[in-house]
Amino acid sequence: MKIELIDRFISYVVIDTQSNDESNTCPSTPGQLTLANKLVDELKSIGLEDVSIDENGYVMATLPANTDKEVPTIGFLAHLDTATDFTGNGVNPLLHENYDGKDIVLNEDLHIVLSPKDFPNLKNYIGHHLITTDGTTLLGADNKAGIAEIMTAMDYLVQHPEIKHGKIRVAFTPDEEIGRGPHKFDVDKFASTYAYTVDGGPIGELQYESFSAAAAKITIKGNNIHPGTAKGKMVNSAKIAMELNSLLPSEEAPEYTEGYEGFYHLLSFHGDVEKTVLSYIIRDFDRTSFNNRKATMEKIAINLNEKYGQGTIELELHDQYFNMREKIEPVKEIVDIAYEAMTKLGIEPIIEPIRGGTDGSQLSYMGLPTPNIFTGGENFHGKFEFISIDNMLKATNVIVEIARLFEEKAN
C-alpha cells in the first residue's frame, strides 16, 4: 500500500489545483476539474459504482455494502483544491527515504532547508519515508493526501471482501480553501448518515470542534488634496485604516493565540490617501464570544463614521461557518468509533479543536455530521510542507477500520 500511496499522491500534487477567491466560477480554477476527472476515471477503474461528476466539479462514488446487516451509510470526503497562501504551480515533490533526523536540503540553489532546528516536530519522523516540496511551492498534502488515502482505502476494501462493511460513499469537493466547498454540495444525493473529512494534520488528530468564522471587508473613503493646501480638507484613508486596526485588541491576533482562544486577523491592507481596503477574518469557538467580536467590529465602524463623517467607513461582514461541535455532539458515537479505530491500530487519538475549518464545519449544519481525521501532513500551506508516507498508510488503515467497526456494531 505504501507504493500505491506514493504513486497516487505524487500524481495528484503535480496538478495545479490552487483555488482563487476572486473567481466566481465553481470550481474557481480549471486545474480542479482536471484532477476531478482523473479521479472519476480512477474510481471506475478500482470498481466503485455510481461514479459521477457534476458541472461544479463535485465527484461522488459508492462502494456497495457487502453485509446483510443494517449499517448506517458513511461517507469519506477530501477536497481537490490547495491553499491560496502560497503557489501550487509547478509542484516538484521530493521523496526522502528513511529520514535520518538531519537537515533536509529542499533547494540547494535557493538555500532553502527544512531543519529540525526550525521544526522540532521533524524528530518525530526519524526512519519515516517523507515527501517534501522543492522549496518553491507548497506540497498540496492539504488535501491531496486525504484523496490518496480515501482512494487507497476503497481500493483495499474492494480487493478484500472478507472485511465486512456497509454502504460507503466517497466525495471529492472543490474550493474548500476559500470556504466554498459545501456551497453546491448535494447532501441529499450523497445520501449518507454520517461522514468524515480526511483533512487533518499529524497522526492521531480527531477533531469535531472548529472555529465559528466570519469575514469582514472594510472600505475607507478619503479625500486626497495637495499636501501643501491640505489643512482642513485632506482625509487620509490609510491613516484611518491604521487607526481602525489599532482599536482592535492587539493581543487577540493569530500570532498570540492558541487552543480555544479566538482572534481578529488582518489578511490584507491595500490603499492610499483616497481609498483603503482592509480584509479581516474573525474566529472564535464560543458562539457568544464570536458574536461579540462581530459586534466590536461593527461598533468601531460606527464610531469612526461619527468621527470622520457618515460613509467614510463601509463594513461588509458575513458569516462563513460555525463550530461543528453543536451538530456532532448529539451523535458523538461517530467520534467514538473513529477513536476506537485509532486505538485498535495502536494510534493515540488526539482530540483537539481545529483552529480553522473544514468542509465538515458547513456540512454538519447542512444535516451531515462530519468530524475530521488526520492525514499525516505537517506545515501546510507553505514551502516547508511535508508528509510521512508511513502515517498516510496509518490514515488509510483508520478509514478501513472505521468502515469495519460500523458494520461490526450494527444489528
mmCIF file of C-alpha atoms in Angstrom:
data_model
loop_
_atom_site.group_PDB
_atom_site.id
_atom_site.type_symbol
_atom_site.label_atom_id
_atom_site.label_comp_id
_atom_site.label_asym_id
_atom_site.label_seq_id
_atom_site.Cartn_x
_atom_site.Cartn_y
_atom_site.Cartn_z
ATOM 1 C CA MET A 1 0.000 0.000 0.000
ATOM 2 C CA LYS A 2 2.921 2.394 0.554
ATOM 3 C CA ILE A 3 3.872 2.280 -3.109
ATOM 4 C CA GLU A 4 0.247 2.846 -4.126
ATOM 5 C CA LEU A 5 0.000 5.826 -1.783
ATOM 6 C CA ILE A 6 3.221 7.357 -3.089
ATOM 7 C CA ASP A 7 2.225 6.900 -6.726
ATOM 8 C CA ARG A 8 -1.282 8.247 -6.206
ATOM 9 C CA PHE A 9 -0.202 11.177 -4.087
ATOM 10 C CA ILE A 10 2.545 12.310 -6.456
ATOM 11 C CA SER A 11 0.221 12.022 -9.453
ATOM 12 C CA TYR A 12 -2.243 14.343 -7.694
ATOM 13 C CA VAL A 13 0.102 17.017 -6.329
ATOM 14 C CA VAL A 14 1.719 17.760 -9.691
ATOM 15 C CA ILE A 15 -1.673 19.046 -10.895
ATOM 16 C CA ASP A 16 -2.073 22.720 -10.007
ATOM 17 C CA THR A 17 -5.414 22.978 -8.198
ATOM 18 C CA GLN A 18 -4.850 26.172 -6.224
ATOM 19 C CA SER A 19 -8.230 27.832 -5.717
ATOM 20 C CA ASN A 20 -8.935 31.507 -6.403
ATOM 21 C CA ASP A 21 -11.254 33.516 -4.172
ATOM 22 C CA GLU A 22 -11.569 36.246 -6.809
ATOM 23 C CA SER A 23 -13.180 33.839 -9.267
ATOM 24 C CA ASN A 24 -16.964 33.497 -9.462
ATOM 25 C CA THR A 25 -16.903 30.069 -11.096
ATOM 26 C CA CYS A 26 -17.216 26.686 -9.410
ATOM 27 C CA PRO A 27 -14.688 25.267 -9.238
ATOM 28 C CA SER A 28 -12.771 28.509 -9.060
ATOM 29 C CA THR A 29 -9.853 27.186 -11.143
ATOM 30 C CA PRO A 30 -9.669 24.763 -14.098
ATOM 31 C CA GLY A 31 -6.984 22.567 -12.537
ATOM 32 C CA GLN A 32 -9.510 21.313 -10.019
ATOM 33 C CA LEU A 33 -11.622 19.918 -12.855
ATOM 34 C CA THR A 34 -8.533 18.268 -14.309
ATOM 35 C CA LEU A 35 -7.937 16.431 -11.039
ATOM 36 C CA ALA A 36 -11.650 15.698 -10.589
ATOM 37 C CA ASN A 37 -11.878 13.998 -13.973
ATOM 38 C CA LYS A 38 -8.743 11.987 -13.230
ATOM 39 C CA LEU A 39 -10.344 10.782 -10.011
ATOM 40 C CA VAL A 40 -13.535 9.796 -11.819
ATOM 41 C CA ASP A 41 -11.519 7.513 -14.093
ATOM 42 C CA GLU A 42 -9.626 6.091 -11.131
ATOM 43 C CA LEU A 43 -12.769 5.414 -9.093
ATOM 44 C CA LYS A 44 -14.236 3.491 -12.009
ATOM 45 C CA SER A 45 -11.021 1.547 -12.523
ATOM 46 C CA ILE A 46 -10.904 0.294 -8.921
ATOM 47 C CA GLY A 47 -14.508 -0.891 -9.118
ATOM 48 C CA LEU A 48 -16.638 1.710 -7.356
ATOM 49 C CA GLU A 49 -20.196 2.285 -8.543
ATOM 50 C CA ASP A 50 -22.424 5.326 -9.190
ATOM 51 C CA VAL A 51 -19.342 7.364 -10.087
ATOM 52 C CA SER A 52 -20.364 10.883 -11.065
ATOM 53 C CA ILE A 53 -19.063 14.388 -11.560
ATOM 54 C CA ASP A 54 -21.373 17.373 -11.835
ATOM 55 C CA GLU A 55 -20.928 20.683 -13.613
ATOM 56 C CA ASN A 56 -19.391 22.213 -10.490
ATOM 57 C CA GLY A 57 -16.652 19.605 -10.129
ATOM 58 C CA TYR A 58 -18.137 17.572 -7.253
ATOM 59 C CA VAL A 59 -17.128 13.923 -7.557
ATOM 60 C CA MET A 60 -19.147 11.167 -5.862
ATOM 61 C CA ALA A 61 -18.969 7.373 -5.863
ATOM 62 C CA THR A 62 -20.280 4.348 -3.983
ATOM 63 C CA LEU A 63 -18.728 1.237 -2.532
ATOM 64 C CA PRO A 64 -21.742 -1.079 -2.081
ATOM 65 C CA ALA A 65 -22.304 -2.897 1.193
ATOM 66 C CA ASN A 66 -21.100 -6.497 1.442
ATOM 67 C CA THR A 67 -23.134 -7.362 4.541
ATOM 68 C CA ASP A 68 -26.775 -8.163 5.285
ATOM 69 C CA LYS A 69 -26.712 -6.046 8.448
ATOM 70 C CA GLU A 70 -28.448 -2.674 8.541
ATOM 71 C CA VAL A 71 -25.396 -0.415 8.691
ATOM 72 C CA PRO A 72 -25.593 3.383 8.507
ATOM 73 C CA THR A 73 -24.222 4.716 5.238
ATOM 74 C CA ILE A 74 -20.998 6.574 5.951
ATOM 75 C CA GLY A 75 -19.053 8.935 3.739
ATOM 76 C CA PHE A 76 -15.443 9.986 3.384
ATOM 77 C CA LEU A 77 -14.566 13.357 1.857
ATOM 78 C CA ALA A 78 -11.470 15.282 0.783
ATOM 79 C CA HIS A 79 -11.051 18.498 -1.172
ATOM 80 C CA LEU A 80 -9.480 19.000 -4.575
ATOM 81 C CA ASP A 81 -8.014 22.469 -4.151
ATOM 82 C CA THR A 82 -4.861 23.722 -2.483
ATOM 83 C CA ALA A 83 -4.412 26.879 -0.445
ATOM 84 C CA THR A 84 -4.175 30.409 -1.788
ATOM 85 C CA ASP A 85 -1.415 31.341 0.692
ATOM 86 C CA PHE A 86 1.484 30.016 -1.404
ATOM 87 C CA THR A 87 1.846 28.947 -5.008
ATOM 88 C CA GLY A 88 0.813 25.462 -6.074
ATOM 89 C CA ASN A 89 2.081 25.849 -9.635
ATOM 90 C CA GLY A 90 4.900 23.513 -10.658
ATOM 91 C CA VAL A 91 4.935 21.292 -7.582
ATOM 92 C CA ASN A 92 8.020 19.067 -7.657
ATOM 93 C CA PRO A 93 7.612 16.553 -4.806
ATOM 94 C CA LEU A 94 10.794 15.050 -3.351
ATOM 95 C CA LEU A 95 10.891 11.633 -1.685
ATOM 96 C CA HIS A 96 13.268 11.136 1.246
ATOM 97 C CA GLU A 97 13.506 7.512 2.324
ATOM 98 C CA ASN A 98 14.330 6.581 5.933
ATOM 99 C CA TYR A 99 14.686 10.136 7.199
ATOM 100 C CA ASP A 100 17.750 10.402 9.441
ATOM 101 C CA GLY A 101 16.709 13.359 11.619
ATOM 102 C CA LYS A 102 19.093 15.834 9.956
ATOM 103 C CA ASP A 103 18.558 18.897 7.784
ATOM 104 C CA ILE A 104 16.759 18.258 4.508
ATOM 105 C CA VAL A 105 18.014 20.442 1.675
ATOM 106 C CA LEU A 106 14.928 21.299 -0.336
ATOM 107 C CA ASN A 107 16.601 23.635 -2.785
ATOM 108 C CA GLU A 108 20.371 23.982 -2.879
ATOM 109 C CA ASP A 109 20.367 26.880 -5.327
ATOM 110 C CA LEU A 110 17.980 28.937 -3.202
ATOM 111 C CA HIS A 111 19.468 27.778 0.118
ATOM 112 C CA ILE A 112 16.105 26.508 1.377
ATOM 113 C CA VAL A 113 16.480 23.923 4.135
ATOM 114 C CA LEU A 114 13.873 22.045 6.155
ATOM 115 C CA SER A 115 15.609 21.800 9.500
ATOM 116 C CA PRO A 116 14.660 20.252 12.850
ATOM 117 C CA LYS A 117 16.157 23.387 14.390
ATOM 118 C CA ASP A 118 13.243 25.349 12.968
ATOM 119 C CA PHE A 119 10.730 22.484 13.012
ATOM 120 C CA PRO A 120 11.452 20.256 16.028
ATOM 121 C CA ASN A 121 8.493 18.052 15.028
ATOM 122 C CA LEU A 122 10.749 16.553 12.337
ATOM 123 C CA LYS A 123 12.362 14.469 15.074
ATOM 124 C CA ASN A 124 9.082 12.528 15.256
ATOM 125 C CA TYR A 125 9.738 11.198 11.751
ATOM 126 C CA ILE A 126 13.137 9.567 12.020
ATOM 127 C CA GLY A 127 13.013 6.373 9.955
ATOM 128 C CA HIS A 128 9.946 7.502 8.004
ATOM 129 C CA HIS A 129 9.629 7.971 4.260
ATOM 130 C CA LEU A 130 8.905 11.692 3.811
ATOM 131 C CA ILE A 131 7.675 13.661 0.840
ATOM 132 C CA THR A 132 8.593 17.368 0.770
ATOM 133 C CA THR A 133 8.478 20.286 -1.621
ATOM 134 C CA ASP A 134 11.489 21.538 -3.543
ATOM 135 C CA GLY A 135 11.239 24.811 -1.611
ATOM 136 C CA THR A 136 9.492 26.807 -4.320
ATOM 137 C CA THR A 137 5.844 25.737 -3.869
ATOM 138 C CA LEU A 138 3.535 24.246 -1.316
ATOM 139 C CA LEU A 139 3.185 20.464 -1.459
ATOM 140 C CA GLY A 140 -0.589 20.065 -1.532
ATOM 141 C CA ALA A 141 -0.850 17.333 1.094
ATOM 142 C CA ASP A 142 -3.725 19.511 2.237
ATOM 143 C CA ASN A 143 -5.762 17.811 0.923
ATOM 144 C CA LYS A 144 -4.399 15.516 -1.764
ATOM 145 C CA ALA A 145 -3.088 13.245 0.965
ATOM 146 C CA GLY A 146 -6.698 12.777 2.040
ATOM 147 C CA ILE A 147 -7.710 11.970 -1.527
ATOM 148 C CA ALA A 148 -4.930 9.390 -1.863
ATOM 149 C CA GLU A 149 -5.826 7.803 1.475
ATOM 150 C CA ILE A 150 -9.536 7.536 0.698
ATOM 151 C CA MET A 151 -8.830 6.156 -2.766
ATOM 152 C CA THR A 152 -6.339 3.598 -1.433
ATOM 153 C CA ALA A 153 -8.711 2.546 1.361
ATOM 154 C CA MET A 154 -11.555 1.998 -1.108
ATOM 155 C CA ASP A 155 -9.258 0.012 -3.395
ATOM 156 C CA TYR A 156 -8.186 -2.127 -0.425
ATOM 157 C CA LEU A 157 -11.791 -2.826 0.604
ATOM 158 C CA VAL A 158 -12.668 -3.834 -2.960
ATOM 159 C CA GLN A 159 -9.710 -6.222 -3.014
ATOM 160 C CA HIS A 160 -10.542 -7.646 0.447
ATOM 161 C CA PRO A 161 -14.226 -8.584 0.501
ATOM 162 C CA GLU A 162 -13.654 -10.556 3.707
ATOM 163 C CA ILE A 163 -13.719 -7.169 5.501
ATOM 164 C CA LYS A 164 -17.423 -6.586 6.024
ATOM 165 C CA HIS A 165 -18.787 -3.060 5.715
ATOM 166 C CA GLY A 166 -21.940 -1.169 4.979
ATOM 167 C CA LYS A 167 -22.534 1.158 2.067
ATOM 168 C CA ILE A 168 -19.753 3.713 1.758
ATOM 169 C CA ARG A 169 -19.969 6.979 -0.135
ATOM 170 C CA VAL A 170 -16.945 8.957 -1.314
ATOM 171 C CA ALA A 171 -16.830 12.600 -2.373
ATOM 172 C CA PHE A 172 -14.136 14.971 -3.583
ATOM 173 C CA THR A 173 -15.076 18.639 -3.427
ATOM 174 C CA PRO A 174 -13.736 21.913 -4.885
ATOM 175 C CA ASP A 175 -12.795 25.205 -3.261
ATOM 176 C CA GLU A 176 -12.570 24.226 0.406
ATOM 177 C CA GLU A 177 -9.623 26.558 0.927
ATOM 178 C CA ILE A 178 -11.729 29.588 0.023
ATOM 179 C CA GLY A 179 -14.659 28.474 2.175
ATOM 180 C CA ARG A 180 -16.967 27.388 -0.632
ATOM 181 C CA GLY A 181 -16.521 23.617 -0.528
ATOM 182 C CA PRO A 182 -20.050 22.680 0.563
ATOM 183 C CA HIS A 183 -21.852 25.565 -1.159
ATOM 184 C CA LYS A 184 -23.032 23.435 -4.068
ATOM 185 C CA PHE A 185 -22.683 20.037 -2.393
ATOM 186 C CA ASP A 186 -25.813 17.921 -2.789
ATOM 187 C CA VAL A 187 -26.299 16.365 0.654
ATOM 188 C CA ASP A 188 -29.420 14.502 -0.498
ATOM 189 C CA LYS A 189 -27.585 12.960 -3.428
ATOM 190 C CA PHE A 190 -24.687 11.961 -1.198
ATOM 191 C CA ALA A 191 -27.239 10.144 0.954
ATOM 192 C CA SER A 192 -25.036 9.378 3.946
ATOM 193 C CA THR A 193 -25.995 9.268 7.602
ATOM 194 C CA TYR A 194 -22.562 10.395 8.769
ATOM 195 C CA ALA A 195 -19.315 11.394 7.112
ATOM 196 C CA TYR A 196 -15.675 12.107 7.847
ATOM 197 C CA THR A 197 -13.391 14.606 6.210
ATOM 198 C CA VAL A 198 -9.868 13.232 5.862
ATOM 199 C CA ASP A 199 -8.295 16.653 6.117
ATOM 200 C CA GLY A 200 -6.312 16.812 9.364
ATOM 201 C CA GLY A 201 -2.622 17.109 10.060
ATOM 202 C CA PRO A 202 -0.303 14.979 12.219
ATOM 203 C CA ILE A 203 -1.078 11.394 13.143
ATOM 204 C CA GLY A 204 -3.888 10.865 15.633
ATOM 205 C CA GLU A 205 -5.780 14.104 15.067
ATOM 206 C CA LEU A 206 -9.503 13.591 15.602
ATOM 207 C CA GLN A 207 -11.498 16.772 15.522
ATOM 208 C CA TYR A 208 -15.142 17.613 15.954
ATOM 209 C CA GLU A 209 -14.823 21.238 17.025
ATOM 210 C CA SER A 210 -13.992 24.083 14.681
ATOM 211 C CA PHE A 211 -13.959 27.842 14.798
ATOM 212 C CA SER A 212 -17.051 29.826 14.073
ATOM 213 C CA ALA A 213 -15.921 32.105 11.305
ATOM 214 C CA ALA A 214 -16.771 35.430 9.717
ATOM 215 C CA ALA A 215 -15.137 37.640 7.108
ATOM 216 C CA ALA A 216 -15.007 41.430 7.149
ATOM 217 C CA LYS A 217 -14.177 43.735 4.272
ATOM 218 C CA ILE A 218 -13.747 47.376 5.258
ATOM 219 C CA THR A 219 -13.588 50.125 2.654
ATOM 220 C CA ILE A 220 -12.411 53.528 3.844
ATOM 221 C CA LYS A 221 -13.033 56.583 1.698
ATOM 222 C CA GLY A 222 -10.642 59.503 1.945
ATOM 223 C CA ASN A 223 -10.109 62.812 0.232
ATOM 224 C CA ASN A 224 -6.782 63.458 -1.461
ATOM 225 C CA ILE A 225 -5.690 67.085 -1.596
ATOM 226 C CA HIS A 226 -2.279 68.509 -2.452
ATOM 227 C CA PRO A 227 -0.391 68.335 0.859
ATOM 228 C CA GLY A 228 0.607 71.967 0.553
ATOM 229 C CA THR A 229 -3.010 73.085 0.837
ATOM 230 C CA ALA A 230 -4.439 70.106 2.698
ATOM 231 C CA LYS A 231 -5.228 71.633 6.074
ATOM 232 C CA GLY A 232 -8.854 71.040 6.991
ATOM 233 C CA LYS A 233 -9.519 69.316 3.689
ATOM 234 C CA MET A 234 -7.497 66.123 3.409
ATOM 235 C CA VAL A 235 -8.955 62.885 4.755
ATOM 236 C CA ASN A 236 -6.220 60.239 4.731
ATOM 237 C CA SER A 237 -7.924 56.859 4.395
ATOM 238 C CA ALA A 238 -4.680 54.938 5.012
ATOM 239 C CA LYS A 239 -4.210 56.680 8.369
ATOM 240 C CA ILE A 240 -7.829 56.000 9.324
ATOM 241 C CA ALA A 241 -7.219 52.348 8.433
ATOM 242 C CA MET A 242 -4.267 52.247 10.808
ATOM 243 C CA GLU A 243 -6.402 53.864 13.495
ATOM 244 C CA LEU A 244 -9.151 51.291 12.929
ATOM 245 C CA ASN A 245 -6.729 48.405 13.294
ATOM 246 C CA SER A 246 -5.304 49.935 16.477
ATOM 247 C CA LEU A 247 -8.781 49.862 18.052
ATOM 248 C CA LEU A 248 -8.833 46.067 17.904
ATOM 249 C CA PRO A 249 -7.182 44.261 20.842
ATOM 250 C CA SER A 250 -3.608 43.759 19.667
ATOM 251 C CA GLU A 251 -3.068 40.541 21.631
ATOM 252 C CA GLU A 252 -6.122 38.889 20.037
ATOM 253 C CA ALA A 253 -4.375 38.010 16.789
ATOM 254 C CA PRO A 254 -3.305 34.604 15.409
ATOM 255 C CA GLU A 255 0.344 35.096 16.360
ATOM 256 C CA TYR A 256 -0.615 35.482 20.035
ATOM 257 C CA THR A 257 -3.388 32.899 20.426
ATOM 258 C CA GLU A 258 -3.756 29.143 20.768
ATOM 259 C CA GLY A 259 -6.168 26.437 21.918
ATOM 260 C CA TYR A 260 -9.658 27.828 22.370
ATOM 261 C CA GLU A 261 -8.607 31.464 22.039
ATOM 262 C CA GLY A 262 -10.247 33.416 19.235
ATOM 263 C CA PHE A 263 -8.819 36.256 17.181
ATOM 264 C CA TYR A 264 -9.115 39.024 14.619
ATOM 265 C CA HIS A 265 -6.755 38.531 11.677
ATOM 266 C CA LEU A 266 -5.818 41.269 9.222
ATOM 267 C CA LEU A 267 -5.392 39.435 5.924
ATOM 268 C CA SER A 268 -4.640 42.376 3.645
ATOM 269 C CA PHE A 269 -4.233 46.163 3.631
ATOM 270 C CA HIS A 270 -4.348 47.980 0.303
ATOM 271 C CA GLY A 271 -4.717 51.684 -0.164
ATOM 272 C CA ASP A 272 -3.582 55.251 -0.288
ATOM 273 C CA VAL A 273 -4.902 58.628 0.819
ATOM 274 C CA GLU A 274 -8.042 58.410 -1.307
ATOM 275 C CA LYS A 275 -9.160 54.841 -0.620
ATOM 276 C CA THR A 276 -8.045 51.917 1.552
ATOM 277 C CA VAL A 277 -9.465 48.421 1.776
ATOM 278 C CA LEU A 278 -8.876 46.101 4.738
ATOM 279 C CA SER A 279 -9.771 42.408 4.812
ATOM 280 C CA TYR A 280 -10.152 40.581 8.126
ATOM 281 C CA ILE A 281 -11.233 37.178 9.298
ATOM 282 C CA ILE A 282 -12.863 36.768 12.718
ATOM 283 C CA ARG A 283 -12.620 33.451 14.576
ATOM 284 C CA ASP A 284 -13.872 32.036 17.877
ATOM 285 C CA PHE A 285 -15.097 28.716 19.295
ATOM 286 C CA ASP A 286 -17.727 30.118 21.659
ATOM 287 C CA ARG A 287 -20.811 31.441 19.857
ATOM 288 C CA THR A 288 -21.329 34.320 22.308
ATOM 289 C CA SER A 289 -17.702 35.431 22.040
ATOM 290 C CA PHE A 290 -17.917 35.102 18.261
ATOM 291 C CA ASN A 291 -20.969 37.374 18.143
ATOM 292 C CA ASN A 292 -19.240 39.835 20.482
ATOM 293 C CA ARG A 293 -16.256 40.019 18.144
ATOM 294 C CA LYS A 294 -18.508 40.875 15.215
ATOM 295 C CA ALA A 295 -20.271 43.471 17.352
ATOM 296 C CA THR A 296 -16.899 45.022 18.227
ATOM 297 C CA MET A 297 -16.056 45.384 14.553
ATOM 298 C CA GLU A 298 -19.434 46.981 13.875
ATOM 299 C CA LYS A 299 -19.062 49.399 16.805
ATOM 300 C CA ILE A 300 -15.624 50.526 15.615
ATOM 301 C CA ALA A 301 -17.064 51.259 12.164
ATOM 302 C CA ILE A 302 -19.931 53.261 13.704
ATOM 303 C CA ASN A 303 -17.613 55.295 15.936
ATOM 304 C CA LEU A 304 -15.214 56.120 13.109
ATOM 305 C CA ASN A 305 -18.096 57.193 10.883
ATOM 306 C CA GLU A 306 -19.255 59.512 13.654
ATOM 307 C CA LYS A 307 -15.723 60.911 13.932
ATOM 308 C CA TYR A 308 -14.917 61.341 10.218
ATOM 309 C CA GLY A 309 -18.362 61.581 8.650
ATOM 310 C CA GLN A 310 -21.018 59.108 7.613
ATOM 311 C CA GLY A 311 -19.963 56.997 4.643
ATOM 312 C CA THR A 312 -16.267 57.170 5.455
ATOM 313 C CA ILE A 313 -16.275 53.552 6.674
ATOM 314 C CA GLU A 314 -18.139 50.855 4.782
ATOM 315 C CA LEU A 315 -18.215 47.465 6.557
ATOM 316 C CA GLU A 316 -19.211 44.239 4.820
ATOM 317 C CA LEU A 317 -19.475 41.470 7.410
ATOM 318 C CA HIS A 318 -20.692 37.948 6.748
ATOM 319 C CA ASP A 319 -20.614 34.582 8.481
ATOM 320 C CA GLN A 320 -18.624 31.785 6.835
ATOM 321 C CA TYR A 321 -19.255 28.741 9.044
ATOM 322 C CA PHE A 322 -19.982 27.741 12.638
ATOM 323 C CA ASN A 323 -18.482 25.428 15.244
ATOM 324 C CA MET A 324 -19.478 21.946 14.112
ATOM 325 C CA ARG A 325 -19.453 20.637 17.679
ATOM 326 C CA GLU A 326 -23.025 21.867 18.087
ATOM 327 C CA LYS A 327 -24.198 19.387 15.439
ATOM 328 C CA ILE A 328 -21.788 16.494 16.085
ATOM 329 C CA GLU A 329 -22.059 16.226 19.848
ATOM 330 C CA PRO A 330 -25.634 14.828 19.720
ATOM 331 C CA VAL A 331 -24.301 11.936 17.570
ATOM 332 C CA LYS A 332 -20.922 11.646 19.232
ATOM 333 C CA GLU A 333 -20.831 7.904 18.544
ATOM 334 C CA ILE A 334 -19.270 8.749 15.181
ATOM 335 C CA VAL A 335 -16.342 10.346 17.025
ATOM 336 C CA ASP A 336 -16.209 7.375 19.404
ATOM 337 C CA ILE A 337 -15.952 4.933 16.504
ATOM 338 C CA ALA A 338 -13.070 6.868 14.957
ATOM 339 C CA TYR A 339 -11.407 6.960 18.381
ATOM 340 C CA GLU A 340 -11.791 3.182 18.720
ATOM 341 C CA ALA A 341 -10.468 2.628 15.198
ATOM 342 C CA MET A 342 -7.298 4.539 16.011
ATOM 343 C CA THR A 343 -6.690 2.826 19.343
ATOM 344 C CA LYS A 344 -7.188 -0.621 17.801
ATOM 345 C CA LEU A 345 -4.446 0.287 15.327
ATOM 346 C CA GLY A 346 -2.088 1.476 18.063
ATOM 347 C CA ILE A 347 -2.600 5.159 17.289
ATOM 348 C CA GLU A 348 -3.105 7.572 20.167
ATOM 349 C CA PRO A 349 -6.087 9.782 19.303
ATOM 350 C CA ILE A 350 -5.534 13.493 19.759
ATOM 351 C CA ILE A 351 -8.893 15.164 20.270
ATOM 352 C CA GLU A 352 -8.422 18.884 19.919
ATOM 353 C CA PRO A 353 -10.269 21.762 18.290
ATOM 354 C CA ILE A 354 -9.480 22.704 14.717
ATOM 355 C CA ARG A 355 -8.084 26.209 14.718
ATOM 356 C CA GLY A 356 -9.662 26.628 11.323
ATOM 357 C CA GLY A 357 -12.455 24.924 9.475
ATOM 358 C CA THR A 358 -13.103 22.008 7.183
ATOM 359 C CA ASP A 359 -15.914 21.231 4.793
ATOM 360 C CA GLY A 360 -17.370 19.399 7.777
ATOM 361 C CA SER A 361 -17.930 22.722 9.543
ATOM 362 C CA GLN A 362 -20.562 23.614 6.960
ATOM 363 C CA LEU A 363 -21.758 20.116 6.113
ATOM 364 C CA SER A 364 -22.625 19.454 9.748
ATOM 365 C CA TYR A 365 -25.073 22.379 9.571
ATOM 366 C CA MET A 366 -26.444 21.031 6.284
ATOM 367 C CA GLY A 367 -27.592 17.845 8.013
ATOM 368 C CA LEU A 368 -24.486 15.706 7.561
ATOM 369 C CA PRO A 369 -22.492 15.440 10.829
ATOM 370 C CA THR A 370 -18.858 15.340 9.691
ATOM 371 C CA PRO A 371 -15.871 15.169 12.064
ATOM 372 C CA ASN A 372 -12.302 15.281 10.778
ATOM 373 C CA ILE A 373 -9.438 12.771 10.906
ATOM 374 C CA PHE A 374 -5.715 13.101 10.280
ATOM 375 C CA THR A 375 -3.824 12.728 7.001
ATOM 376 C CA GLY A 376 -0.262 12.683 8.376
ATOM 377 C CA GLY A 377 0.922 16.007 6.940
ATOM 378 C CA GLU A 378 2.545 18.990 8.617
ATOM 379 C CA ASN A 379 3.420 22.622 7.868
ATOM 380 C CA PHE A 380 0.501 23.025 5.457
ATOM 381 C CA HIS A 381 0.169 25.995 3.096
ATOM 382 C CA GLY A 382 3.857 26.742 2.603
ATOM 383 C CA LYS A 383 7.206 25.683 1.181
ATOM 384 C CA PHE A 384 8.103 23.638 4.281
ATOM 385 C CA GLU A 385 5.061 21.387 3.980
ATOM 386 C CA PHE A 386 5.832 17.681 4.258
ATOM 387 C CA ILE A 387 4.081 14.381 4.838
ATOM 388 C CA SER A 388 5.015 10.946 6.156
ATOM 389 C CA ILE A 389 4.095 8.068 3.888
ATOM 390 C CA ASP A 390 4.163 5.834 6.970
ATOM 391 C CA ASN A 391 1.469 7.953 8.587
ATOM 392 C CA MET A 392 -0.512 8.175 5.355
ATOM 393 C CA LEU A 393 -0.643 4.391 5.494
ATOM 394 C CA LYS A 394 -1.972 4.590 9.046
ATOM 395 C CA ALA A 395 -4.646 7.081 7.991
ATOM 396 C CA THR A 396 -5.665 4.694 5.216
ATOM 397 C CA ASN A 397 -5.932 1.878 7.743
ATOM 398 C CA VAL A 398 -8.090 4.066 10.012
ATOM 399 C CA ILE A 399 -10.561 4.595 7.155
ATOM 400 C CA VAL A 400 -10.770 0.838 6.610
ATOM 401 C CA GLU A 401 -11.182 0.195 10.339
ATOM 402 C CA ILE A 402 -13.933 2.805 10.713
ATOM 403 C CA ALA A 403 -15.854 1.073 7.929
ATOM 404 C CA ARG A 404 -15.344 -2.306 9.602
ATOM 405 C CA LEU A 405 -16.392 -1.076 13.051
ATOM 406 C CA PHE A 406 -19.643 0.434 11.775
ATOM 407 C CA GLU A 407 -20.552 -3.000 10.381
ATOM 408 C CA GLU A 408 -19.424 -4.844 13.490
ATOM 409 C CA LYS A 409 -21.541 -2.655 15.765
ATOM 410 C CA ALA A 410 -24.678 -2.829 13.596
ATOM 411 C CA ASN A 411 -27.594 -5.105 14.442
#
